mmCIF file with all atom_site columns, C-alpha atoms in Angstrom:
data_model
loop_
_atom_site.group_PDB
_atom_site.id
_atom_site.type_symbol
_atom_site.label_atom_id
_atom_site.label_alt_id
_atom_site.label_comp_id
_atom_site.label_asym_id
_atom_site.label_entity_id
_atom_site.label_seq_id
_atom_site.pdbx_PDB_ins_code
_atom_site.Cartn_x
_atom_site.Cartn_y
_atom_site.Cartn_z
_atom_site.occupancy
_atom_site.B_iso_or_equiv
_atom_site.pdbx_formal_charge
_atom_site.auth_seq_id
_atom_site.auth_comp_id
_atom_site.auth_asym_id
_atom_site.auth_atom_id
_atom_site.pdbx_PDB_model_num
ATOM 1   C CA . UNK A 1 1   ? -0.223  0.136  0.003  1.00 0.00 ? 10  UNK A CA 1
ATOM 2   C CA . UNK A 1 2   ? 1.572   3.004  -1.192 1.00 0.00 ? 11  UNK A CA 1
ATOM 3   C CA . UNK A 1 3   ? 1.921   5.871  1.812  1.00 0.00 ? 12  UNK A CA 1
ATOM 4   C CA . UNK A 1 4   ? -0.715  8.255  2.026  1.00 0.00 ? 13  UNK A CA 1
ATOM 5   C CA . UNK A 1 5   ? -3.274  5.530  1.281  1.00 0.00 ? 14  UNK A CA 1
ATOM 6   C CA . UNK A 1 6   ? -6.397  5.959  3.645  1.00 0.00 ? 15  UNK A CA 1
ATOM 7   C CA . UNK A 1 7   ? -8.342  2.348  2.403  1.00 0.00 ? 16  UNK A CA 1
ATOM 8   C CA . UNK A 1 8   ? -7.230  0.929  5.810  1.00 0.00 ? 17  UNK A CA 1
ATOM 9   C CA . UNK A 1 9   ? -8.881  3.581  7.626  1.00 0.00 ? 18  UNK A CA 1
ATOM 10  C CA . UNK A 1 10  ? -12.798 2.930  9.197  1.00 0.00 ? 19  UNK A CA 1
ATOM 11  C CA . UNK A 1 11  ? -15.752 5.373  7.881  1.00 0.00 ? 20  UNK A CA 1
ATOM 12  C CA . UNK A 1 12  ? -15.115 6.337  11.736 1.00 0.00 ? 21  UNK A CA 1
ATOM 13  C CA . UNK A 1 13  ? -11.488 7.424  11.697 1.00 0.00 ? 22  UNK A CA 1
ATOM 14  C CA . UNK A 1 14  ? -11.820 9.276  8.000  1.00 0.00 ? 23  UNK A CA 1
ATOM 15  C CA . UNK A 1 15  ? -14.917 11.308 9.720  1.00 0.00 ? 24  UNK A CA 1
ATOM 16  C CA . UNK A 1 16  ? -12.833 12.040 12.900 1.00 0.00 ? 25  UNK A CA 1
ATOM 17  C CA . UNK A 1 17  ? -9.735  12.738 10.703 1.00 0.00 ? 26  UNK A CA 1
ATOM 18  C CA . UNK A 1 18  ? -11.967 15.467 8.747  1.00 0.00 ? 27  UNK A CA 1
ATOM 19  C CA . UNK A 1 19  ? -13.944 16.979 11.669 1.00 0.00 ? 28  UNK A CA 1
ATOM 20  C CA . UNK A 1 20  ? -9.835  17.654 13.354 1.00 0.00 ? 29  UNK A CA 1
ATOM 21  C CA . UNK A 1 21  ? -8.780  19.445 9.805  1.00 0.00 ? 30  UNK A CA 1
ATOM 22  C CA . UNK A 1 22  ? -12.020 21.425 9.577  1.00 0.00 ? 31  UNK A CA 1
ATOM 23  C CA . UNK A 1 23  ? -11.142 22.634 13.170 1.00 0.00 ? 32  UNK A CA 1
ATOM 24  C CA . UNK A 1 24  ? -7.607  23.328 12.403 1.00 0.00 ? 33  UNK A CA 1
ATOM 25  C CA . UNK A 1 25  ? -8.404  25.353 9.232  1.00 0.00 ? 34  UNK A CA 1
ATOM 26  C CA . UNK A 1 26  ? -10.932 27.630 11.153 1.00 0.00 ? 35  UNK A CA 1
ATOM 27  C CA . UNK A 1 27  ? -7.937  28.449 13.907 1.00 0.00 ? 36  UNK A CA 1
ATOM 28  C CA . UNK A 1 28  ? -5.974  29.356 10.396 1.00 0.00 ? 37  UNK A CA 1
ATOM 29  C CA . UNK A 1 29  ? -3.767  26.432 10.147 1.00 0.00 ? 38  UNK A CA 1
ATOM 30  C CA . UNK A 1 30  ? -2.934  25.756 6.100  1.00 0.00 ? 39  UNK A CA 1
ATOM 31  C CA . UNK A 1 31  ? -4.891  22.764 4.616  1.00 0.00 ? 40  UNK A CA 1
ATOM 32  C CA . UNK A 1 32  ? -2.157  20.251 4.024  1.00 0.00 ? 41  UNK A CA 1
ATOM 33  C CA . UNK A 1 33  ? -0.646  21.344 7.563  1.00 0.00 ? 42  UNK A CA 1
ATOM 34  C CA . UNK A 1 34  ? -4.150  20.925 8.938  1.00 0.00 ? 43  UNK A CA 1
ATOM 35  C CA . UNK A 1 35  ? -4.531  17.433 7.042  1.00 0.00 ? 44  UNK A CA 1
ATOM 36  C CA . UNK A 1 36  ? -1.472  16.067 8.291  1.00 0.00 ? 45  UNK A CA 1
ATOM 37  C CA . UNK A 1 37  ? -2.002  16.898 11.887 1.00 0.00 ? 46  UNK A CA 1
ATOM 38  C CA . UNK A 1 38  ? -5.407  15.600 11.800 1.00 0.00 ? 47  UNK A CA 1
ATOM 39  C CA . UNK A 1 39  ? -4.417  12.419 10.647 1.00 0.00 ? 48  UNK A CA 1
ATOM 40  C CA . UNK A 1 40  ? -1.455  12.073 13.083 1.00 0.00 ? 49  UNK A CA 1
ATOM 41  C CA . UNK A 1 41  ? -4.087  12.654 15.517 1.00 0.00 ? 50  UNK A CA 1
ATOM 42  C CA . UNK A 1 42  ? -6.329  10.149 14.020 1.00 0.00 ? 51  UNK A CA 1
ATOM 43  C CA . UNK A 1 43  ? -3.153  7.707  14.251 1.00 0.00 ? 52  UNK A CA 1
ATOM 44  C CA . UNK A 1 44  ? -1.774  8.484  17.705 1.00 0.00 ? 53  UNK A CA 1
ATOM 45  C CA . UNK A 1 45  ? -5.685  7.981  19.485 1.00 0.00 ? 54  UNK A CA 1
ATOM 46  C CA . UNK A 1 46  ? -6.192  4.686  17.217 1.00 0.00 ? 55  UNK A CA 1
ATOM 47  C CA . UNK A 1 47  ? -2.697  3.135  16.771 1.00 0.00 ? 56  UNK A CA 1
ATOM 48  C CA . UNK A 1 48  ? -3.494  3.757  12.504 1.00 0.00 ? 57  UNK A CA 1
ATOM 49  C CA . UNK A 1 49  ? -5.596  2.048  9.974  1.00 0.00 ? 58  UNK A CA 1
ATOM 50  C CA . UNK A 1 50  ? -7.830  -0.880 11.115 1.00 0.00 ? 59  UNK A CA 1
ATOM 51  C CA . UNK A 1 51  ? -8.223  -3.831 9.155  1.00 0.00 ? 60  UNK A CA 1
ATOM 52  C CA . UNK A 1 52  ? -11.128 -5.843 8.496  1.00 0.00 ? 61  UNK A CA 1
ATOM 53  C CA . UNK A 1 53  ? -11.879 -9.012 10.958 1.00 0.00 ? 62  UNK A CA 1
ATOM 54  C CA . UNK A 1 54  ? -13.583 -9.909 13.785 1.00 0.00 ? 63  UNK A CA 1
ATOM 55  C CA . UNK A 1 55  ? -12.465 -7.612 16.524 1.00 0.00 ? 64  UNK A CA 1
ATOM 56  C CA . UNK A 1 56  ? -10.751 -5.026 14.467 1.00 0.00 ? 65  UNK A CA 1
ATOM 57  C CA . UNK A 1 57  ? -11.016 -1.523 14.301 1.00 0.00 ? 66  UNK A CA 1
ATOM 58  C CA . UNK A 1 58  ? -13.658 -1.664 17.385 1.00 0.00 ? 67  UNK A CA 1
ATOM 59  C CA . UNK A 1 59  ? -11.751 0.520  19.498 1.00 0.00 ? 68  UNK A CA 1
ATOM 60  C CA . UNK A 1 60  ? -11.752 4.457  18.372 1.00 0.00 ? 69  UNK A CA 1
ATOM 61  C CA . UNK A 1 61  ? -11.712 6.139  21.730 1.00 0.00 ? 70  UNK A CA 1
ATOM 62  C CA . UNK A 1 62  ? -10.642 9.768  22.316 1.00 0.00 ? 71  UNK A CA 1
ATOM 63  C CA . UNK A 1 63  ? -7.684  9.887  24.654 1.00 0.00 ? 72  UNK A CA 1
ATOM 64  C CA . UNK A 1 64  ? -6.090  13.281 22.578 1.00 0.00 ? 73  UNK A CA 1
ATOM 65  C CA . UNK A 1 65  ? -9.178  15.053 23.524 1.00 0.00 ? 74  UNK A CA 1
ATOM 66  C CA . UNK A 1 66  ? -9.345  14.151 27.494 1.00 0.00 ? 75  UNK A CA 1
ATOM 67  C CA . UNK A 1 67  ? -5.650  14.964 28.118 1.00 0.00 ? 76  UNK A CA 1
ATOM 68  C CA . UNK A 1 68  ? -6.303  18.660 29.339 1.00 0.00 ? 77  UNK A CA 1
ATOM 69  C CA . UNK A 1 69  ? -8.849  17.496 32.288 1.00 0.00 ? 78  UNK A CA 1
ATOM 70  C CA . UNK A 1 70  ? -5.670  15.675 33.935 1.00 0.00 ? 79  UNK A CA 1
ATOM 71  C CA . UNK A 1 71  ? -3.693  18.394 34.490 1.00 0.00 ? 80  UNK A CA 1
ATOM 72  C CA . UNK A 1 72  ? -6.165  21.018 35.682 1.00 0.00 ? 81  UNK A CA 1
ATOM 73  C CA . UNK A 1 73  ? -7.679  18.923 37.861 1.00 0.00 ? 82  UNK A CA 1
ATOM 74  C CA . UNK A 1 74  ? -4.564  18.086 39.613 1.00 0.00 ? 83  UNK A CA 1
ATOM 75  C CA . UNK A 1 75  ? -3.307  22.017 39.885 1.00 0.00 ? 84  UNK A CA 1
ATOM 76  C CA . UNK A 1 76  ? -6.897  22.356 41.815 1.00 0.00 ? 85  UNK A CA 1
ATOM 77  C CA . UNK A 1 77  ? -6.454  19.720 44.066 1.00 0.00 ? 86  UNK A CA 1
ATOM 78  C CA . UNK A 1 78  ? -3.110  21.266 45.374 1.00 0.00 ? 87  UNK A CA 1
ATOM 79  C CA . UNK A 1 79  ? -4.955  24.512 46.397 1.00 0.00 ? 88  UNK A CA 1
ATOM 80  C CA . UNK A 1 80  ? -6.492  25.336 49.664 1.00 0.00 ? 89  UNK A CA 1
ATOM 81  C CA . UNK A 1 81  ? -10.436 25.933 49.239 1.00 0.00 ? 90  UNK A CA 1
ATOM 82  C CA . UNK A 1 82  ? -9.276  29.844 50.292 1.00 0.00 ? 91  UNK A CA 1
ATOM 83  C CA . UNK A 1 83  ? -7.250  29.723 47.475 1.00 0.00 ? 92  UNK A CA 1
ATOM 84  C CA . UNK A 1 84  ? -9.557  28.235 45.426 1.00 0.00 ? 93  UNK A CA 1
ATOM 85  C CA . UNK A 1 85  ? -12.771 30.785 46.176 1.00 0.00 ? 94  UNK A CA 1
ATOM 86  C CA . UNK A 1 86  ? -10.121 33.707 45.945 1.00 0.00 ? 95  UNK A CA 1
ATOM 87  C CA . UNK A 1 87  ? -9.156  32.683 42.184 1.00 0.00 ? 96  UNK A CA 1
ATOM 88  C CA . UNK A 1 88  ? -12.943 32.074 41.849 1.00 0.00 ? 97  UNK A CA 1
ATOM 89  C CA . UNK A 1 89  ? -13.490 35.847 42.839 1.00 0.00 ? 98  UNK A CA 1
ATOM 90  C CA . UNK A 1 90  ? -10.857 37.552 40.764 1.00 0.00 ? 99  UNK A CA 1
ATOM 91  C CA . UNK A 1 91  ? -11.937 35.515 37.524 1.00 0.00 ? 100 UNK A CA 1
ATOM 92  C CA . UNK A 1 92  ? -15.724 36.899 38.280 1.00 0.00 ? 101 UNK A CA 1
ATOM 93  C CA . UNK A 1 93  ? -14.078 40.324 38.894 1.00 0.00 ? 102 UNK A CA 1
ATOM 94  C CA . UNK A 1 94  ? -12.190 39.963 35.461 1.00 0.00 ? 103 UNK A CA 1
ATOM 95  C CA . UNK A 1 95  ? -15.287 38.549 33.448 1.00 0.00 ? 104 UNK A CA 1
ATOM 96  C CA . UNK A 1 96  ? -17.626 41.407 34.867 1.00 0.00 ? 105 UNK A CA 1
ATOM 97  C CA . UNK A 1 97  ? -14.775 44.176 33.909 1.00 0.00 ? 106 UNK A CA 1
ATOM 98  C CA . UNK A 1 98  ? -14.546 42.587 30.264 1.00 0.00 ? 107 UNK A CA 1
ATOM 99  C CA . UNK A 1 99  ? -18.395 42.309 29.771 1.00 0.00 ? 108 UNK A CA 1
ATOM 100 C CA . UNK A 1 100 ? -18.550 46.542 30.772 1.00 0.00 ? 109 UNK A CA 1
ATOM 101 C CA . UNK A 1 101 ? -15.538 47.410 28.298 1.00 0.00 ? 110 UNK A CA 1
ATOM 102 C CA . UNK A 1 102 ? -17.455 44.974 25.474 1.00 0.00 ? 111 UNK A CA 1
ATOM 103 C CA . UNK A 1 103 ? -20.912 46.601 26.163 1.00 0.00 ? 112 UNK A CA 1
ATOM 104 C CA . UNK A 1 104 ? -22.217 48.962 23.572 1.00 0.00 ? 113 UNK A CA 1
ATOM 105 C CA . UNK A 1 105 ? -21.802 52.320 25.003 1.00 0.00 ? 114 UNK A CA 1
#
């Protein structure tokens, strides 16, 4: 099979790559680079294309999409309730200030 041939990928993997590619393009990444990144992500998530046969190609989870929450949870768990509360108050104040700036005058 020549490089770049997508025939061994499932329909679900192809849809997944298309969605990822669209997301990159919306953020201003050039089309060819977006496609390259999208397929790299699918390969990372699913371990490459899936061949036909019993039990193959069934698992197409989203491990790359879940990684961010792990970091945030650990950071927040290390702070006291008072520190988290102070941070929340500061964030609320910032949102309020930004909303006032954006309000039509």
